[in-house]
Coordinates of C-alpha atoms and ligand atoms in Angstrom, one line a residue:
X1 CA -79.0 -56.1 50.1
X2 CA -79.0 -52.5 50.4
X3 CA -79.5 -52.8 54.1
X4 CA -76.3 -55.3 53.8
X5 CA -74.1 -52.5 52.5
X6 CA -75.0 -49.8 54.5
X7 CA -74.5 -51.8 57.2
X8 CA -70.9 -52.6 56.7
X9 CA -69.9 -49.2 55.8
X10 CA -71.2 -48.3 59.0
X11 CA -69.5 -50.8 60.7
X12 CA -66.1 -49.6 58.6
X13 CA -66.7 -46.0 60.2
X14 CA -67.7 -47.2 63.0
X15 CA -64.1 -49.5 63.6
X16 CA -62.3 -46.7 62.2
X17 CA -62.6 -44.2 64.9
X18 CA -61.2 -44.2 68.0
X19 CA -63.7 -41.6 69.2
X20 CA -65.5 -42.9 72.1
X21 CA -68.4 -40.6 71.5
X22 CA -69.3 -42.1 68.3
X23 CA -69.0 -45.2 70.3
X24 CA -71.4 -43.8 72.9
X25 CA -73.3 -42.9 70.4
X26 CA -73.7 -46.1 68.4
X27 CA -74.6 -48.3 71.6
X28 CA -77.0 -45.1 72.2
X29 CA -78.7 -46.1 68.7
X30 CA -78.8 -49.8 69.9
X31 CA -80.4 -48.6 73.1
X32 CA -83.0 -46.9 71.4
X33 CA -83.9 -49.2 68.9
X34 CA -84.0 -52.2 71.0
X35 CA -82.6 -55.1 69.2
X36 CA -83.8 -53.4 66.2
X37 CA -80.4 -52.8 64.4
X38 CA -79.3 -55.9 65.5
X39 CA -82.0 -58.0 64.0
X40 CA -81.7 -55.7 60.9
X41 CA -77.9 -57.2 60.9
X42 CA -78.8 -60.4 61.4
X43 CA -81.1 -60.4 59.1
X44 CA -79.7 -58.9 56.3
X45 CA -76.1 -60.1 57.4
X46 CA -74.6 -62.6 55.9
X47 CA -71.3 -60.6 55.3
X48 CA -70.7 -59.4 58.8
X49 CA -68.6 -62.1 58.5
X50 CA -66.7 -63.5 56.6
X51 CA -66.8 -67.1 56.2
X52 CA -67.7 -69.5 54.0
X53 CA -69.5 -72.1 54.0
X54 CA -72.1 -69.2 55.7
X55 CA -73.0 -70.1 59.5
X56 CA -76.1 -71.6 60.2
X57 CA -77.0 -68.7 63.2
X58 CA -75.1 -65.1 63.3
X59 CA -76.0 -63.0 65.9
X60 CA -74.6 -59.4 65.9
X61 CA -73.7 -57.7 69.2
X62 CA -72.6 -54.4 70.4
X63 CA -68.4 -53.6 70.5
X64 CA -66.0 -54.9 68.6
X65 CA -63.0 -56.9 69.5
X66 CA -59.2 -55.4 68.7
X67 CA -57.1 -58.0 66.9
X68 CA -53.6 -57.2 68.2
X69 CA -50.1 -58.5 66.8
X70 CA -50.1 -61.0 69.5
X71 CA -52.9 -63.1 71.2
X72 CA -53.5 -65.2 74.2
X73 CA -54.7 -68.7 74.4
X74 CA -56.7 -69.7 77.3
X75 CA -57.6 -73.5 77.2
X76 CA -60.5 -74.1 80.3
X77 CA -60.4 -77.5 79.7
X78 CA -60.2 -80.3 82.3
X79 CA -60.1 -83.1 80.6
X80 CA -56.7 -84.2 79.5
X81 CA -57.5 -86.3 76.4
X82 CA -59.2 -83.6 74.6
X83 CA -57.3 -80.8 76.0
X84 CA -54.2 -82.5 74.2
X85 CA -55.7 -82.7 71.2
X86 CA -56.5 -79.2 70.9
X87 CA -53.2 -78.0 72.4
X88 CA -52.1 -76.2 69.2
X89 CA -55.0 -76.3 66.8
X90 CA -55.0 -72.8 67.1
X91 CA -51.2 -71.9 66.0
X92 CA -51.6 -74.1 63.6
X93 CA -54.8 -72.4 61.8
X94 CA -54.2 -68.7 63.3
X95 CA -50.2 -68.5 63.0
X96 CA -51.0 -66.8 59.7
X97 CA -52.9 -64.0 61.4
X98 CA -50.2 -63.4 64.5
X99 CA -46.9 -62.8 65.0
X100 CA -46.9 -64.5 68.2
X101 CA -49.8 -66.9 69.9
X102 CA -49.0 -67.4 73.9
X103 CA -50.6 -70.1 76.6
X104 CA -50.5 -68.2 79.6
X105 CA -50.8 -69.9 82.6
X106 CA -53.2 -67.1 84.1
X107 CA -55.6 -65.6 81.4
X108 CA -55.4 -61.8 80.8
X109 CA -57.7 -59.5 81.3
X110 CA -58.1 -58.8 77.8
X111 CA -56.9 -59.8 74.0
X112 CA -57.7 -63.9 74.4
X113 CA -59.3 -66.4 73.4
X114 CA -60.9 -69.5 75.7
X115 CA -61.5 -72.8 74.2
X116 CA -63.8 -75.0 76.3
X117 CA -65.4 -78.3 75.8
X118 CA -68.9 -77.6 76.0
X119 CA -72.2 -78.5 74.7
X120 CA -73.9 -76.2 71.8
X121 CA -77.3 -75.6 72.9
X122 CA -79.8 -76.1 70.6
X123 CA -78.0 -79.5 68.5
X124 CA -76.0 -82.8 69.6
X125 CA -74.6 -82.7 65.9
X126 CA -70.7 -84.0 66.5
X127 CA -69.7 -80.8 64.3
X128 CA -71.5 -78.0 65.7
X129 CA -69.8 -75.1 67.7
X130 CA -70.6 -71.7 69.2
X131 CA -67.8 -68.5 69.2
X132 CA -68.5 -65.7 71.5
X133 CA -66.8 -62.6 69.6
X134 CA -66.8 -59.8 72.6
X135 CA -64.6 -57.0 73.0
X136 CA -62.1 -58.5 75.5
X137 CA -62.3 -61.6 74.3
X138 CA -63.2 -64.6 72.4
X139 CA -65.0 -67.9 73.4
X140 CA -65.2 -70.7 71.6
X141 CA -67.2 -73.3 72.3
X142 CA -67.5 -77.4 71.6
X143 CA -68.3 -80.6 72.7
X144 CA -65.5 -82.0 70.6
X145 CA -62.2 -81.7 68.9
X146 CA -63.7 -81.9 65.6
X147 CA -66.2 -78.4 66.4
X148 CA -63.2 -76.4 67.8
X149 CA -61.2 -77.4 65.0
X150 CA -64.5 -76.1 62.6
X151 CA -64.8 -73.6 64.7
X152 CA -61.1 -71.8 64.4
X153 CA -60.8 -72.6 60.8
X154 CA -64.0 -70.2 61.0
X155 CA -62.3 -67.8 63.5
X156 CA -59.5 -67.8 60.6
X157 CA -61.8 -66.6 57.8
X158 CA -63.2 -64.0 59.8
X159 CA -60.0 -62.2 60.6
X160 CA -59.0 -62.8 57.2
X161 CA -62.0 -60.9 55.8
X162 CA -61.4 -58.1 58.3
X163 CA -57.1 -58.3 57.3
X164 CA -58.4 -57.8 53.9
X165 CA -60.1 -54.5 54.1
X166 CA -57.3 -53.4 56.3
X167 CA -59.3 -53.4 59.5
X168 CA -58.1 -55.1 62.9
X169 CA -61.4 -54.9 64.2
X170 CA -63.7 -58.1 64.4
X171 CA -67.5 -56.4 65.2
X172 CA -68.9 -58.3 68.1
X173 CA -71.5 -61.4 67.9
X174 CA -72.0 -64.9 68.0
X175 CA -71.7 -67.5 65.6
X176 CA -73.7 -70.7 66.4
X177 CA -72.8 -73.5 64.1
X178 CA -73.3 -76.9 62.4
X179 CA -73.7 -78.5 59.0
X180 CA -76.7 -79.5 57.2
X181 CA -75.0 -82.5 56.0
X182 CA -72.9 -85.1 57.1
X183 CA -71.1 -85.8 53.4
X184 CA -69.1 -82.7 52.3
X185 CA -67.0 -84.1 49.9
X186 CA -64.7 -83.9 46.6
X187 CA -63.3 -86.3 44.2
X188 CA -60.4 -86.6 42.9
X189 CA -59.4 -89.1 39.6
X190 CA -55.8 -89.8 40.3
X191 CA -56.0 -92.9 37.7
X192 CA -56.1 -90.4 34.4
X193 CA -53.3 -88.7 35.9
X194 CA -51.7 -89.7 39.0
X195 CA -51.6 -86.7 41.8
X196 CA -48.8 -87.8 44.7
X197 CA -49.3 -87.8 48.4
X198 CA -47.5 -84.5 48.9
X199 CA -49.9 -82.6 46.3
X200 CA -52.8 -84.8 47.9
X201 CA -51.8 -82.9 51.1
X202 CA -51.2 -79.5 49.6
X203 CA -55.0 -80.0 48.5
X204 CA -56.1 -81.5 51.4
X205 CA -55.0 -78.1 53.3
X206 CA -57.3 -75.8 51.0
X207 CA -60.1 -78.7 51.5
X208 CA -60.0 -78.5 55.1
X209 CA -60.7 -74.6 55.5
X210 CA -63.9 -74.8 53.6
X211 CA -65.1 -78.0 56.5
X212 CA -64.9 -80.4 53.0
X213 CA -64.5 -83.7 54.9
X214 CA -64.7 -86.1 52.5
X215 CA -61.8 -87.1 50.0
X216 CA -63.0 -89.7 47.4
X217 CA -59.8 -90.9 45.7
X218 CA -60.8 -92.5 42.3
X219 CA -57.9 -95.3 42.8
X220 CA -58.3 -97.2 39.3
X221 CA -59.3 -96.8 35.9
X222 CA -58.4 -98.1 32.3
X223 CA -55.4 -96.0 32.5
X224 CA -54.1 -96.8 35.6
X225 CA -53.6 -98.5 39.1
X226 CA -52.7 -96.5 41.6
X227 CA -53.0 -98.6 44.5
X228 CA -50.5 -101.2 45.9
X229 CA -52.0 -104.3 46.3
X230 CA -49.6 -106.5 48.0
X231 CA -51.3 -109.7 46.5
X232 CA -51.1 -108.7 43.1
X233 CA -48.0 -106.8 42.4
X234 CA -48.6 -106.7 38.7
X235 CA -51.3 -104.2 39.0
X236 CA -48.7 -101.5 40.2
X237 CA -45.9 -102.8 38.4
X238 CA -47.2 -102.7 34.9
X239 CA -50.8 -100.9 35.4
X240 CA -48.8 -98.1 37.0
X241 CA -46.8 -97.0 34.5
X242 CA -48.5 -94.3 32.7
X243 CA -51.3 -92.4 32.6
X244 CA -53.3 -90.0 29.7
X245 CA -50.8 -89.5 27.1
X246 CA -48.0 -91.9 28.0
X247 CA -46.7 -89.4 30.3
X248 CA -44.9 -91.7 33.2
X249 CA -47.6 -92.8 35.8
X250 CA -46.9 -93.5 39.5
X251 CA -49.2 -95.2 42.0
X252 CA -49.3 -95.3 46.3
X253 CA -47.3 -97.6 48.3
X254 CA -49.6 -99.0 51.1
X255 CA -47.7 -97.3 53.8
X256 CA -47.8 -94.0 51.4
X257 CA -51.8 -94.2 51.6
X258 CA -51.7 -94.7 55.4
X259 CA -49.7 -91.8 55.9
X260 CA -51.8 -89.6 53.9
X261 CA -55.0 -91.0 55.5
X262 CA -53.7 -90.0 58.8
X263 CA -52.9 -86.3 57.9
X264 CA -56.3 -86.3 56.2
X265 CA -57.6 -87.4 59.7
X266 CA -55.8 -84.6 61.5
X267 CA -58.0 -82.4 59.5
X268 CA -61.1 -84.1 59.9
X269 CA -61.3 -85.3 56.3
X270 CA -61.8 -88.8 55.7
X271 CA -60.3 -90.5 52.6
X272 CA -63.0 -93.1 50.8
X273 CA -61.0 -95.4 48.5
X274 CA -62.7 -96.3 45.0
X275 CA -62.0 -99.4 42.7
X276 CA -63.8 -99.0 39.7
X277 CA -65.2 -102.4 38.4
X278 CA -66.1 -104.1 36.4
X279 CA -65.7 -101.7 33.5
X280 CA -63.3 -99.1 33.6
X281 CA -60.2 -101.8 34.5
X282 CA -58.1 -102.2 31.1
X283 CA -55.2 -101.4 33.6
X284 CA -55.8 -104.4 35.4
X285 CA -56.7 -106.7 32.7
X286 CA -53.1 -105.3 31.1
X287 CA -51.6 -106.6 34.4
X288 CA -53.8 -109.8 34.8
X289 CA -54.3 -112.6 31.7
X290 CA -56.3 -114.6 34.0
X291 CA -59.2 -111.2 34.4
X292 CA -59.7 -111.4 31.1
X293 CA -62.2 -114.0 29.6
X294 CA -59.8 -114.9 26.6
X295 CA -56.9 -115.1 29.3
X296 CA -55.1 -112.6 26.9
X297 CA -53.2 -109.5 29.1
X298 CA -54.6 -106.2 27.3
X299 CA -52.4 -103.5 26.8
X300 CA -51.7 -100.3 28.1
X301 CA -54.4 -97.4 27.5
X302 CA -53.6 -94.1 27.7
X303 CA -56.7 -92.7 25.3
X304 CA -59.8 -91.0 26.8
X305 CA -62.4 -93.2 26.1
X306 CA -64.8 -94.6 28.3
X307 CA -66.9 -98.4 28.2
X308 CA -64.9 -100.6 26.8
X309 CA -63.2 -103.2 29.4
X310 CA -64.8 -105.2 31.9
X311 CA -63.5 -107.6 34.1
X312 CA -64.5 -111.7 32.9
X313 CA -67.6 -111.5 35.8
X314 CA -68.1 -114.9 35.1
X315 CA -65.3 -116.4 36.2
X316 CA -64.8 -117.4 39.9
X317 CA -61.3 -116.6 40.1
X318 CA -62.6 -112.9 39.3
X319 CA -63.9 -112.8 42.7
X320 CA -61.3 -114.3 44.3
X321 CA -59.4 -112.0 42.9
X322 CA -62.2 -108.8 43.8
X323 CA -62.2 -110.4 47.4
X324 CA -58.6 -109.9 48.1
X325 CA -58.2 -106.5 46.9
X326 CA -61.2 -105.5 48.6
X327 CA -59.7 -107.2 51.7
X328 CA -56.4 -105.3 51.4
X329 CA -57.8 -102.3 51.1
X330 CA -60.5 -102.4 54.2
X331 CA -57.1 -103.4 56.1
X332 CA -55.5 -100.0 55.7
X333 CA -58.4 -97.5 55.1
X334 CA -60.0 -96.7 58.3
X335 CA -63.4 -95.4 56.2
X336 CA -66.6 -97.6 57.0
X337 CA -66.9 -97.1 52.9
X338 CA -65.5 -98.4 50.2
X339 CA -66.4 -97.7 46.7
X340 CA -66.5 -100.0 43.8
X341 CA -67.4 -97.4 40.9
X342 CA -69.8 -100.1 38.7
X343 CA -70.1 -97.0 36.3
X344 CA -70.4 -97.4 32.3
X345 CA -69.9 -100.8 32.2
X346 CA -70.7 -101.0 28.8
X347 CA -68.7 -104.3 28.1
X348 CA -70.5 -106.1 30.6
X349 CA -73.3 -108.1 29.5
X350 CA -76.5 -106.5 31.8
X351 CA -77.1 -109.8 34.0
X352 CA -73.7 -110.5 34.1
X353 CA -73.9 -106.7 35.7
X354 CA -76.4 -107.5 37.9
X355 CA -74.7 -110.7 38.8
X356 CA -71.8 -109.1 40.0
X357 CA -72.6 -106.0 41.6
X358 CA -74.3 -108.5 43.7
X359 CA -71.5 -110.5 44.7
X360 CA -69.0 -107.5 44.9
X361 CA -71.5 -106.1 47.5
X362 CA -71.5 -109.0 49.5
X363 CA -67.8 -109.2 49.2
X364 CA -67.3 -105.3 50.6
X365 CA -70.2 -106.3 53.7
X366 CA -67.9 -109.5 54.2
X367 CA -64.6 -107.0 55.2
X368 CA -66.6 -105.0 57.6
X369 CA -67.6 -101.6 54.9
X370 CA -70.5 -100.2 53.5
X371 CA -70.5 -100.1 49.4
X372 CA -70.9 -96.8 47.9
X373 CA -71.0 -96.9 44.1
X374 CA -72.4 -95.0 40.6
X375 CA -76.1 -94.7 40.2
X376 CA -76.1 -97.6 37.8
X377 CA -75.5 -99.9 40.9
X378 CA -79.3 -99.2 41.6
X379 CA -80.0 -101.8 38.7
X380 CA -78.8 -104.5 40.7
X381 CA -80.3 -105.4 44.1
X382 CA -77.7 -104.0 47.0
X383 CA -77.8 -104.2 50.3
X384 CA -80.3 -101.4 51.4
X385 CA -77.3 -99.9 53.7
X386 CA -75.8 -99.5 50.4
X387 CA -74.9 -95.8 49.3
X388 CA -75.6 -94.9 45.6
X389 CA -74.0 -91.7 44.2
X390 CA -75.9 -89.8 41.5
X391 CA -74.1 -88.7 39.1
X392 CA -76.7 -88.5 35.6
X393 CA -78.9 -91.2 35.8
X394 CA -82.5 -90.1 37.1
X395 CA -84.2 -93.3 37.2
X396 CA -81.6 -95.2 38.7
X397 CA -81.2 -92.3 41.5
X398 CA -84.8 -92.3 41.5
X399 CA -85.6 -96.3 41.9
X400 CA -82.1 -95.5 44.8
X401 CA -84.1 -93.6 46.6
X402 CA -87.8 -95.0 46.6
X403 CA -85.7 -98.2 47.4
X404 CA -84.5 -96.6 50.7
X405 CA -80.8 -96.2 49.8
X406 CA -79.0 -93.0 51.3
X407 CA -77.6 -91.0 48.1
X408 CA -75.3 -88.6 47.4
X409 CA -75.5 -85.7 45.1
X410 CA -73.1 -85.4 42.0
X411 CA -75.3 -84.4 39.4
X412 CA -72.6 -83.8 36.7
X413 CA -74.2 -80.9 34.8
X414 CA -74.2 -78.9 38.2
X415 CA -71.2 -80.8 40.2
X416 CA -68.3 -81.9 37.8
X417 CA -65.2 -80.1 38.3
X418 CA -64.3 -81.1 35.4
X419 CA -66.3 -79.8 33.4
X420 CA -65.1 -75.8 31.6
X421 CA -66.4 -72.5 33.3
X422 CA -67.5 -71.4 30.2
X423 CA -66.6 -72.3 26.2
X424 CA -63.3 -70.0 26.8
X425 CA -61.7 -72.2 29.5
X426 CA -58.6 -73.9 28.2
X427 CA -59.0 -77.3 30.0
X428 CA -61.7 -79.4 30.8
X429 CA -64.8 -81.1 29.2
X430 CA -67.8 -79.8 28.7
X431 CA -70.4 -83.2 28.1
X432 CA -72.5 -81.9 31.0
X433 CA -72.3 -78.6 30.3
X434 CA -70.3 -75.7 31.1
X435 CA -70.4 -74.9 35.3
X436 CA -69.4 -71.1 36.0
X437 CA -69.7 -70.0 40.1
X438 CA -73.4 -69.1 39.5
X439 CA -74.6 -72.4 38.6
X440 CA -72.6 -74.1 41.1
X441 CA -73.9 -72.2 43.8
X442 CA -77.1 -71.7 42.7
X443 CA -78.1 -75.5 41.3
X444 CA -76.3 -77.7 43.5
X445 CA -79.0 -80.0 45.7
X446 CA -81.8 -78.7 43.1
X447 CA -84.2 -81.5 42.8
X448 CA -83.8 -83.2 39.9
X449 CA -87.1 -84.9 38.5
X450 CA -89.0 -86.4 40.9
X451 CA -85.7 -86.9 43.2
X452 CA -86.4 -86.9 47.0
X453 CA -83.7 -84.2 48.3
X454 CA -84.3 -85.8 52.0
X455 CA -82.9 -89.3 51.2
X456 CA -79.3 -87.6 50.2
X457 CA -76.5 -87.9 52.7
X458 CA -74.7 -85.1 51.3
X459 CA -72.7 -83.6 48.2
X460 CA -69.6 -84.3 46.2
X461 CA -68.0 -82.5 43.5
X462 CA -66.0 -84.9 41.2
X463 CA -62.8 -83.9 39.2
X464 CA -62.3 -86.5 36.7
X465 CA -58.5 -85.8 35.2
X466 CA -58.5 -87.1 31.6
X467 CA -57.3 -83.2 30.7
X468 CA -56.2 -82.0 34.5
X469 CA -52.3 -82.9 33.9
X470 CA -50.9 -80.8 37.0
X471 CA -51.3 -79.4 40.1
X472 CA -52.1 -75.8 38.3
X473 CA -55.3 -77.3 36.2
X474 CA -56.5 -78.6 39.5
X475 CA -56.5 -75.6 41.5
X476 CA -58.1 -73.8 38.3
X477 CA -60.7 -76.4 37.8
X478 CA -61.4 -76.6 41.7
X479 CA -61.5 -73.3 43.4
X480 CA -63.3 -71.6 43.5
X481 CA -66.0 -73.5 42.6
X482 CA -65.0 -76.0 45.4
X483 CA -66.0 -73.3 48.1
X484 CA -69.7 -72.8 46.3
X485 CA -70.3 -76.6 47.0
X486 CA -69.2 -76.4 50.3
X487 CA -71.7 -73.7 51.0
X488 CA -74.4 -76.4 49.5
X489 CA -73.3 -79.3 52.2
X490 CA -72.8 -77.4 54.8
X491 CA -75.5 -73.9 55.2
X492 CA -79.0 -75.0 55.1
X493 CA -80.9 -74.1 52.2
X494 CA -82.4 -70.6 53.7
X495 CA -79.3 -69.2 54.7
X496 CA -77.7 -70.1 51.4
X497 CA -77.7 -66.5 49.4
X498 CA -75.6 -65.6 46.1
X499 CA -75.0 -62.3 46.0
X500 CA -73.5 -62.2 49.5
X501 CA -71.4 -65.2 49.0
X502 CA -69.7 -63.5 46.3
X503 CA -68.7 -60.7 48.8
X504 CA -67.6 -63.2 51.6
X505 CA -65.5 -65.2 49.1
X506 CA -64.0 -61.7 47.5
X507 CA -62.8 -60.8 51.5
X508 CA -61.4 -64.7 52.2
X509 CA -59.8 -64.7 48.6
X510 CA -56.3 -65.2 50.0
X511 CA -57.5 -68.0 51.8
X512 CA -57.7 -70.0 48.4
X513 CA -54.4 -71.6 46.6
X514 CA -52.8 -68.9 44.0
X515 CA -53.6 -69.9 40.4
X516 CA -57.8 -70.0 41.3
X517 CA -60.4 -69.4 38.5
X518 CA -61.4 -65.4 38.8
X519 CA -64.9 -66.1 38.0
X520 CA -66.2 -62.6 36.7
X521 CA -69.1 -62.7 39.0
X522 CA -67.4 -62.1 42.2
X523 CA -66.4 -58.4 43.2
X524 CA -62.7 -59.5 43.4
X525 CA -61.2 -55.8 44.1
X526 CA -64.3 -55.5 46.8
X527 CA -61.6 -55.7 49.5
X528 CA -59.4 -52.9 47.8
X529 CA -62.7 -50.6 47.2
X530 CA -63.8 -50.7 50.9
X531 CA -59.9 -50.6 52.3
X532 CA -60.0 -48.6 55.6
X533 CA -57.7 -45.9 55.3
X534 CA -56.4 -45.7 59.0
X535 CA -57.1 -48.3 62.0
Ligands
TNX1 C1 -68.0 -90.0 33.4 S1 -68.8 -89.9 36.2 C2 -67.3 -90.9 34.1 C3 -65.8 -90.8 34.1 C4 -65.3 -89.7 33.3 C5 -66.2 -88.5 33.4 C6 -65.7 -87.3 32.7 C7 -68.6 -91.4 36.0 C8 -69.1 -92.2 37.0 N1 -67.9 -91.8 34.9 O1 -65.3 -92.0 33.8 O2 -64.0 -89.4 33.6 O3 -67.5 -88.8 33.0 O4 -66.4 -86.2 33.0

């Protein structure tokens, strides 16, 4: 740590002066020492830059590069398809950092960037890319739309970090790149209370810079349907109408859920569509008489509790009924997944359960997806293809895994965004616990009993919205501890470090959406304290 700091505030003096002796000087030092300062950097330097979730490989080098008011693009890209695609990726994540970004048909001699499609040595992960930080220039490297797009939202932090201590300096090095895992996602419960597309997007924005790229959206609950099923227009028209507390309800139009899957897309995040059943559905059975085993609609729900509906699994028309929604859905949602919940289904007899997990499984294979669902899924006998998402039960995970089923890790006392930082936060739940930064970073992908970490696919943080009624408790409840489990699907395990996290995420805080949790840990007036005074 120590090393860490001193460091920096060398680099801070360093990019300060303009005096070319010190300069001399310092490559000098580097001379004499070999690559001994630079190993020092790399390996105590996790905040040489500032980015988050922390690069797998940082390697320092001499210079720095001079971040000017204006910057030049430099695509060296032949082929057509991919050089489209990229076109303005970089005005569209850098415009914040310069007044004016140019496409010059002849590259400068200095102050660019190149983008090229290239292989990352060392990896054939889809994700992965390489940046070359120099002192004339910038290149960044990889083999696909998807790593150049990782790769400038990580170009973006970096010059945020150095904006925020008043520096427009970015010290030389290389940044090799690529996640640990493939599932970085959150959830987000817009049955309790509905969330529109527009906020969806506004969140989907602050996902995207953090290389989240996964968006579970938990479609139905007792409280409400938020999905149009063309079929069964009941289930919007009445199971839409309110959420938590009577306040009015709302729910996506097909066409509104395609349009928000495609801008998801366009920032590499795919959108995984969940129908809880059979329990958690008093919004369809209020739609539905013939989904309910006394053919009696229910009424509306707009309490809190959990366990107490279930679909009638033992009636055929059930599944017809399953099958066409299922159907519907698969047609517009171009995720191989589809979720089906199958969580606290206290209502449903256990073989009846077992029965129809079963079937609904079967049912999701039959449109072309692969069923992801609760742990208590793993009491049934799925598909072994099946992904099973551990959220509290250990055996079930457990029995999951031995079983061969990919998992992914929600462990709700370390992953529910939902749940309060600590007993003073004004919203939230606190059944599993309360989650400040700390345990989030630090607990997340813990094994948990005897829980094989290798058979998980990845992470998600849920935020279930029973007491989330806006768009300012979801910012509060998610970020930053959103950026923490980012860090956990994408660094590997050895690079993941606390105390330096707190000083990247400090230097990129204006990266995250105003209204954030200012979790006491983090050095938030770090920036301000190591300010340089001229540059
Ligand atoms: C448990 S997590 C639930 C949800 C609640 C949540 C509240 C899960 C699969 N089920 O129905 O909203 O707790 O934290």
């Amino acid at each position: 740590m120590r090393h860490e700091y001193i460091l920096h505030k060398f680099f801070i003096i360093f990019n300060r002066t303009n005096l070319s002796c010190y300069r001399l000087l310092f490559i000098l030092l580097l001379l004499i020492s070999g690559n001994g300062i630079a190993l020092r950097a790399q390996q105590n330097g996790r905040v040489y830059y500032s980015v988050i979730p922390q690069p797998r490989i940082v390697k320092p080098a001499p210079g720095d590069f001079n971040i000017k008011t204006q910057i030049n693009i430099c695509p060296d890209i032949r082929d057509s398809i991919f050089l489209d695609s990229i076109r303005y990726m970089p005005a569209f994540i850098l415009s914040d950092y310069f007044e004016n970004i140019r496409y010059p048909d002849t590259c400068p001699s200095d102050n660019y960037i190149v983008i090229r499609k290239a292989p990352v040595e060392d990896t054939d992960n889809s994700s992965a890319y390489h940046i070359k930080i120099r002192r004339k220039k910038i290149l960044l490297e990889a083999p696909n739309e998807k790593g150049i797009f990782y790769g400038l939202q990580t170009l973006g932090q970096i010059i945020a970090g150095r904006r925020a201590i008043n520096s427009y300096y970015i010290p030389a090095g290389d940044i090799i790149d690529w996640p640990e895992y493939e599932y970085r996602g959150m959830m987000l419960d817009v049955a309790r209370h509905f969330f529109d597309e527009n906020q969806i997007r506004y969140l989907i924005d602050y996902l995207a810079r953090f290389k989240i790229n996964k968006l579970h959206l938990h479609l139905t609950d007792d409280q409400g349907w938020r999905i149009e099923i063309k079929s069964y227009p009941e289930l919007t028209r009445r199971g839409a109408l309110i959420e938590v507390d009577s306040t009015p309800g709302g729910y996506f139009t097909q066409k509104q859920y395609s349009d928000l899957v495609a801008y998801a897309r366009n920032r590499y995040i795919e959108i995984i569509p969940e129908i809880d059943m059979p329990g958690h559905t008093n919004a369809a059975l209020a739609s539905y008489a013939f989904l309910n085993c006394d053919n009696k609609r229910r009424e509306l729900y707009s309490g809190t509790g959990v366990g107490f509906s279930s679909l009638c699994t033992s009636k055929d028309t059930v599944y017809g009924f399953v099958n066409r929604v299922i159907g519907e859905l698969a047609a517009i949602s171009p995720s191989p997944y589809i979720h089906i919940g199958g969580d606290e289904s206290n209502a449903t007899p256990h073989n009846e359960y077992i029965r129809f997990i079963d079937s609904v499984e079967k049912i999701v294979r039959s449109h072309g997806k692969t069923m992801i669902g609760w742990d208590e899924i793993a009491r049934a006998h799925p598909d072994s293809g099946t992904v099973v998402q551990f959220w509290i039960h250990k055996n079930e995970a457990v029995k999951a895994s031995q079983s061969g089923h990919p998992l992914i890790y929600s462990y709700a006392p370390y992953m529910y965004l939902d749940m309060k930082y600590n007993k003073r936060t004004p919203i939230g739940l606190h059944w599993a616990g309360y989650i400040n930064l700390k345990k989030a970073y630090t607990k997340t992908l813990e094994p948990v009993d005897s829980l094989d970490i290798n058979k998980f696919i990845g992470i998600e943080a849920p935020l279930w919205t029973e007491t989330i009624r806006n768009m300012r408790d979801l910012i509060y409840m998610t970020f930053p501890r959103i950026c923490a489990y980012a860090e956990a699907g994408w660094t590997p395990r050895k690079e993941r470090n606390w105390r330096p996290f707190r000083i990247r995420l400090s230097l990129i805080q204006k990266l995250l959406p105003p209204g954030f949790y200012k979790d006491k840990s983090v050095p938030w007036r770090y920036p301000e304290k190591h300010k340089l005074l001229s540059d």
